[in-house]
Tab-separated table of C-alpha atoms in Angstrom:
chain	number	residue	atom	x	y	z
A	205	UNK	CA	56.659	-6.026	-10.062
A	206	UNK	CA	56.158	-8.688	-7.768
A	207	UNK	CA	56.473	-7.775	-3.752
A	208	UNK	CA	59.093	-9.653	-2.274
A	209	UNK	CA	58.463	-12.350	0.754
A	210	UNK	CA	59.900	-10.809	2.945
A	211	UNK	CA	57.882	-7.940	2.938
A	212	UNK	CA	54.691	-9.679	2.262
A	213	UNK	CA	55.461	-11.512	5.860
A	214	UNK	CA	56.513	-7.889	7.322
A	215	UNK	CA	52.907	-6.438	5.799
A	216	UNK	CA	51.078	-9.136	7.678
A	217	UNK	CA	53.527	-8.396	11.351
A	218	UNK	CA	52.331	-4.925	10.381
A	219	UNK	CA	48.537	-5.891	10.101
A	220	UNK	CA	48.337	-7.941	13.568
A	221	UNK	CA	50.281	-4.996	15.151
A	222	UNK	CA	47.866	-2.482	14.270
A	223	UNK	CA	45.019	-4.909	14.868
A	224	UNK	CA	46.248	-5.796	18.195
A	225	UNK	CA	46.709	-1.668	19.241
A	226	UNK	CA	43.459	-0.975	18.410
A	227	UNK	CA	44.354	1.567	16.033
A	228	UNK	CA	43.366	3.090	12.417
A	229	UNK	CA	43.157	3.873	9.975
A	230	UNK	CA	42.190	0.619	8.055
A	231	UNK	CA	43.234	-0.442	5.121
A	232	UNK	CA	41.979	-0.659	1.768
A	233	UNK	CA	44.599	-1.059	-1.063
A	234	UNK	CA	41.518	0.719	-3.702
A	235	UNK	CA	40.911	3.930	-5.371
A	236	UNK	CA	40.038	6.044	-2.823
A	237	UNK	CA	41.348	4.156	0.438
A	238	UNK	CA	44.469	3.527	2.169
A	239	UNK	CA	47.642	1.701	1.825
A	240	UNK	CA	49.674	0.496	4.871
A	241	UNK	CA	52.591	-0.154	3.175
A	242	UNK	CA	55.839	-2.120	5.205
A	243	UNK	CA	59.231	0.249	4.663
A	244	UNK	CA	61.428	-1.520	6.777
A	245	UNK	CA	63.782	-0.689	9.924
A	246	UNK	CA	66.399	2.066	9.952
A	247	UNK	CA	67.791	3.587	12.406
A	248	UNK	CA	66.235	7.497	11.868
A	249	UNK	CA	62.334	7.654	10.244
A	250	UNK	CA	62.725	7.388	6.580
A	251	UNK	CA	60.846	9.632	4.004
A	252	UNK	CA	57.799	8.092	1.655
A	253	UNK	CA	56.982	9.853	-1.294
A	254	UNK	CA	54.000	7.976	-3.594
A	255	UNK	CA	53.874	10.006	-7.063
A	256	UNK	CA	54.823	13.428	-5.820
A	257	UNK	CA	53.624	13.871	-2.376
A	258	UNK	CA	55.057	12.968	0.812
A	259	UNK	CA	53.146	10.654	2.564
A	260	UNK	CA	52.864	9.427	6.122
A	261	UNK	CA	55.121	7.297	7.803
A	262	UNK	CA	55.201	5.628	11.355
A	263	UNK	CA	56.399	3.557	13.490
A	264	UNK	CA	55.811	-0.362	13.188
A	265	UNK	CA	57.073	-2.831	15.311
A	266	UNK	CA	60.806	-3.245	14.770
A	267	UNK	CA	60.190	-1.118	12.605
A	268	UNK	CA	58.325	1.591	10.270
A	269	UNK	CA	55.453	1.601	8.197
A	270	UNK	CA	53.768	4.443	5.258
A	271	UNK	CA	50.286	4.981	5.130
A	272	UNK	CA	49.551	6.291	1.727
A	273	UNK	CA	45.949	7.798	0.075
A	274	UNK	CA	45.207	6.374	-3.243
A	275	UNK	CA	43.752	8.635	-5.601
A	276	UNK	CA	40.214	7.715	-6.757
A	277	UNK	CA	41.527	8.048	-10.115
A	278	UNK	CA	44.080	5.473	-9.558
A	279	UNK	CA	44.588	2.032	-11.778
A	280	UNK	CA	44.513	-0.952	-10.534
A	281	UNK	CA	47.877	-2.834	-10.595
A	282	UNK	CA	51.365	-2.407	-9.566
A	283	UNK	CA	52.453	1.420	-8.309
A	284	UNK	CA	55.530	2.708	-6.899
A	285	UNK	CA	56.194	4.220	-3.162
A	286	UNK	CA	60.028	6.241	-3.035
A	287	UNK	CA	61.619	5.769	0.615
A	288	UNK	CA	64.342	7.887	1.206
A	289	UNK	CA	66.349	7.454	4.506
A	290	UNK	CA	69.839	7.814	5.321
A	291	UNK	CA	71.139	10.019	2.096
A	292	UNK	CA	69.737	6.881	0.113
A	293	UNK	CA	66.473	5.817	-2.401
A	294	UNK	CA	64.707	2.778	-2.931
A	295	UNK	CA	61.418	1.791	-4.675
A	296	UNK	CA	58.817	-0.106	-3.635
A	297	UNK	CA	55.938	-1.757	-5.532
A	298	UNK	CA	52.634	-1.843	-4.158
A	299	UNK	CA	49.160	-2.978	-5.730
A	300	UNK	CA	46.006	-1.446	-5.528
A	301	UNK	CA	42.473	-3.194	-6.977
A	302	UNK	CA	39.839	-2.532	-8.455
A	303	UNK	CA	36.496	-0.728	-6.555
A	304	UNK	CA	33.311	-0.019	-8.829
A	305	UNK	CA	31.662	2.792	-7.165
A	306	UNK	CA	27.371	3.707	-7.254
A	307	UNK	CA	26.051	6.548	-9.068
A	308	UNK	CA	24.023	9.238	-7.576
A	309	UNK	CA	21.587	11.587	-8.888
A	310	UNK	CA	20.766	14.535	-7.062
A	311	UNK	CA	18.577	17.605	-8.027
A	312	UNK	CA	18.825	20.569	-6.569
A	313	UNK	CA	16.795	23.488	-6.545
A	314	UNK	CA	19.421	26.715	-7.009
A	315	UNK	CA	20.290	26.158	-10.648
A	316	UNK	CA	23.189	28.735	-10.191
A	317	UNK	CA	24.703	26.031	-7.680
A	318	UNK	CA	24.978	23.890	-10.580
A	319	UNK	CA	25.604	25.918	-13.385
A	320	UNK	CA	27.024	29.045	-11.313
A	321	UNK	CA	27.216	33.004	-13.254
A	322	UNK	CA	29.924	34.363	-14.871
A	323	UNK	CA	30.515	36.467	-12.125
A	324	UNK	CA	30.686	33.584	-9.131
A	325	UNK	CA	33.731	32.392	-11.175
A	326	UNK	CA	36.238	35.097	-9.261
A	327	UNK	CA	35.304	33.933	-6.092
A	328	UNK	CA	34.543	29.900	-6.955
A	329	UNK	CA	38.300	30.271	-8.273
A	330	UNK	CA	39.723	31.786	-5.275
A	331	UNK	CA	38.620	29.505	-3.373
A	332	UNK	CA	39.588	26.504	-4.642
A	333	UNK	CA	43.147	28.166	-4.562
A	334	UNK	CA	42.025	28.262	-0.341
A	335	UNK	CA	40.987	24.281	-0.630
A	336	UNK	CA	43.676	23.349	-2.620
A	337	UNK	CA	46.549	25.324	0.037
A	338	UNK	CA	44.405	24.286	2.788
A	339	UNK	CA	44.368	20.337	1.565
A	340	UNK	CA	48.225	20.605	0.630
A	341	UNK	CA	49.217	21.679	4.336
A	342	UNK	CA	51.890	19.396	5.925
A	343	UNK	CA	52.888	19.165	9.501
A	344	UNK	CA	56.005	17.538	10.604
A	345	UNK	CA	56.384	18.686	14.159
A	346	UNK	CA	52.907	17.345	14.360
A	347	UNK	CA	52.261	13.721	15.351
A	348	UNK	CA	48.504	13.180	13.581
A	349	UNK	CA	46.258	10.914	16.077
A	350	UNK	CA	44.721	7.602	14.484
A	351	UNK	CA	42.239	7.313	16.552
A	352	UNK	CA	39.334	8.903	15.354
A	353	UNK	CA	35.626	9.341	17.003
A	354	UNK	CA	32.598	10.078	14.499
A	355	UNK	CA	32.463	14.531	14.372
A	356	UNK	CA	28.825	14.262	14.166
A	357	UNK	CA	25.676	12.034	16.069
A	358	UNK	CA	23.502	11.481	13.243
A	359	UNK	CA	22.133	9.275	9.626
A	360	UNK	CA	24.551	8.562	7.058
A	361	UNK	CA	22.949	10.397	4.322
A	362	UNK	CA	25.872	10.090	1.426
A	363	UNK	CA	28.900	7.503	0.750
A	364	UNK	CA	31.990	7.973	-0.367
A	365	UNK	CA	32.906	7.666	-4.093
A	366	UNK	CA	29.516	7.620	-5.343
A	367	UNK	CA	29.607	9.596	-8.943
A	368	UNK	CA	26.956	12.234	-8.782
A	369	UNK	CA	25.097	13.920	-11.012
A	370	UNK	CA	23.635	17.306	-10.348
A	371	UNK	CA	20.078	18.015	-12.321
A	372	UNK	CA	21.711	15.007	-15.032
A	373	UNK	CA	24.902	16.513	-15.552
A	374	UNK	CA	27.925	14.520	-14.424
A	375	UNK	CA	29.921	16.204	-12.035
A	376	UNK	CA	33.104	15.305	-9.498
A	377	UNK	CA	32.742	11.761	-6.996
A	378	UNK	CA	31.621	12.441	-3.707
A	379	UNK	CA	34.785	13.115	-1.718
A	380	UNK	CA	33.171	12.690	1.834
A	381	UNK	CA	30.683	11.093	3.929
A	382	UNK	CA	27.593	12.830	4.117
A	383	UNK	CA	25.713	12.485	8.229
A	384	UNK	CA	22.382	14.167	7.837
A	385	UNK	CA	21.391	15.818	11.114
A	386	UNK	CA	19.505	19.090	12.447
A	387	UNK	CA	20.404	21.999	12.276
A	388	UNK	CA	22.313	23.395	15.234
A	389	UNK	CA	23.478	20.061	15.913
A	390	UNK	CA	27.608	20.824	17.436
A	391	UNK	CA	30.232	18.372	15.358
A	392	UNK	CA	33.152	17.819	17.251
A	393	UNK	CA	36.848	17.403	15.638
A	394	UNK	CA	37.563	13.585	15.154
A	395	UNK	CA	40.746	14.194	16.604
A	396	UNK	CA	43.377	16.415	18.010
A	397	UNK	CA	44.620	19.570	15.244
A	398	UNK	CA	45.040	22.835	14.241
A	399	UNK	CA	42.035	24.756	12.174
A	400	UNK	CA	44.299	26.441	9.242
A	401	UNK	CA	41.178	27.386	6.847
A	402	UNK	CA	37.819	28.371	7.781
A	403	UNK	CA	35.111	30.859	5.460
A	404	UNK	CA	31.899	30.886	3.529
A	405	UNK	CA	32.624	29.174	0.362
A	406	UNK	CA	30.039	28.932	-3.306
A	407	UNK	CA	29.239	25.282	-3.219
A	408	UNK	CA	30.838	24.012	0.344
A	409	UNK	CA	28.891	26.717	2.354
A	410	UNK	CA	30.407	27.826	6.475
A	411	UNK	CA	33.613	25.536	6.063
A	412	UNK	CA	36.589	24.752	8.315
A	413	UNK	CA	39.635	22.784	7.844
A	414	UNK	CA	41.996	21.346	10.084
A	415	UNK	CA	45.518	19.614	10.008
A	416	UNK	CA	45.469	16.773	12.438
A	417	UNK	CA	49.306	17.228	11.120
A	418	UNK	CA	51.398	14.909	8.649
A	419	UNK	CA	49.284	15.601	5.661
A	420	UNK	CA	46.505	14.177	7.486
A	421	UNK	CA	43.544	16.659	6.835
A	422	UNK	CA	40.384	16.939	7.475
A	423	UNK	CA	36.893	19.289	6.303
A	424	UNK	CA	33.940	20.022	7.423
A	425	UNK	CA	31.032	22.104	4.911
A	426	UNK	CA	27.342	23.091	5.100
A	427	UNK	CA	27.566	24.589	8.603
A	428	UNK	CA	24.680	26.503	10.066
A	429	UNK	CA	27.286	28.393	12.581
A	430	UNK	CA	31.230	28.466	13.142
A	431	UNK	CA	32.568	28.201	16.387
A	432	UNK	CA	36.857	28.159	16.196
A	433	UNK	CA	39.274	30.493	14.705
A	434	UNK	CA	42.187	30.076	11.904
A	435	UNK	CA	44.931	28.953	14.039
A	436	UNK	CA	42.983	27.460	16.844
A	437	UNK	CA	44.511	24.444	18.557
A	438	UNK	CA	41.908	21.758	19.247
A	439	UNK	CA	41.462	18.563	21.473
A	440	UNK	CA	39.633	15.717	20.349
A	441	UNK	CA	36.180	16.022	20.792
A	442	UNK	CA	35.643	20.041	21.231
A	443	UNK	CA	33.152	21.660	19.243
A	444	UNK	CA	33.797	23.598	16.015
A	445	UNK	CA	31.037	24.343	14.834
A	446	UNK	CA	27.062	23.162	14.294
A	447	UNK	CA	25.389	21.286	11.574
A	448	UNK	CA	23.667	23.450	8.932
A	449	UNK	CA	22.275	23.725	5.163
A	450	UNK	CA	24.540	26.302	4.073
A	451	UNK	CA	26.433	26.130	0.513
A	452	UNK	CA	24.961	22.919	-2.019
A	453	UNK	CA	22.361	21.507	-0.223
A	454	UNK	CA	19.172	19.723	-0.444
A	455	UNK	CA	19.295	19.860	3.466
A	456	UNK	CA	20.575	20.139	7.175
A	457	UNK	CA	24.283	17.472	7.081
A	458	UNK	CA	27.543	17.780	7.753
A	459	UNK	CA	29.790	16.782	4.771
A	460	UNK	CA	32.715	15.483	5.952
A	461	UNK	CA	36.142	15.163	4.506
A	462	UNK	CA	39.334	13.519	5.137
A	463	UNK	CA	42.088	14.489	2.778
A	464	UNK	CA	45.723	12.014	3.375
A	465	UNK	CA	48.808	12.875	1.575
A	466	UNK	CA	46.736	15.177	-0.495
A	467	UNK	CA	44.169	13.134	-1.943
A	468	UNK	CA	40.879	12.644	-0.545
A	469	UNK	CA	40.086	9.215	0.686
A	470	UNK	CA	36.596	7.498	2.729
A	471	UNK	CA	36.664	8.829	6.201
A	472	UNK	CA	34.798	5.097	7.021
A	473	UNK	CA	38.294	3.824	6.809
A	474	UNK	CA	38.962	6.007	10.092
A	475	UNK	CA	36.299	4.771	11.841
A	476	UNK	CA	35.121	1.265	13.186
A	477	UNK	CA	32.944	-0.969	11.519
A	478	UNK	CA	30.675	-0.633	14.564
A	479	UNK	CA	30.639	3.209	14.713
A	480	UNK	CA	29.552	2.500	10.762
A	481	UNK	CA	27.283	0.458	11.478
A	482	UNK	CA	25.510	2.517	13.482
A	483	UNK	CA	25.280	5.636	12.206
A	484	UNK	CA	23.870	3.097	8.837
A	485	UNK	CA	20.819	1.694	11.214
A	486	UNK	CA	18.327	4.650	10.761
A	487	UNK	CA	18.745	3.851	7.046
A	488	UNK	CA	18.217	-0.352	7.851
A	489	UNK	CA	15.410	-0.014	9.516
A	490	UNK	CA	13.627	2.198	6.909
A	491	UNK	CA	14.104	-0.447	4.174
A	492	UNK	CA	12.833	-3.649	6.785
């Protein structure tokens, strides 16, 4: 289905408005990215659904726009967005383009973290259920802050979406950014939110989940220590934990995941190009 010209013009206006306001995230309609879809003008805020997941809706110019997280499994081509407003429902089509992600091969000395014992499975399944619940959180009353700040200073050691192999065995693609930093380095919340889950996880080590509102949830893993409690409200920049090397790791670092409409997406889209360049600067120097 071809997007009508009026929708395309509105889309361009939306991007211009966002750029002028300096608002993030950046649009990238690829698997693991974010589609920004103009919805048009409504007297009241519409609801939008990407398949079965509710999507974030924000005002834009004279109308509204949906910010839709796209799964790494999304197929290139046309996808539907269901919009509900004023008792009526309509469907908009938008296009996802293909993106290829690199492979990453990692050697884990603790083989149990690659092939858990049967006795570990009850714990792992329980933690998966807790993670699933946290990522599915939807706080309609909280106005999601989108101008994220980098949660920790360090070196970019792992990018989003890489197809990973642990000890030669294929595993799920990398669901976040890895930032290498010394153990004990403070980790700050990139945007205001509420702590909705913490714990020591088999694979993720010490972990914190923050609900930023409207289906935007972030996760912080492999922490040395946790400085917050479930239910605690955090301001942007407030310390939530310290970098560590708990769980399945090869060295001290922060694993940072961002989820939008219960879809794990590239956290880099919430950061400026300048911030990402500075994060990767140590890697460039080592290659020179």
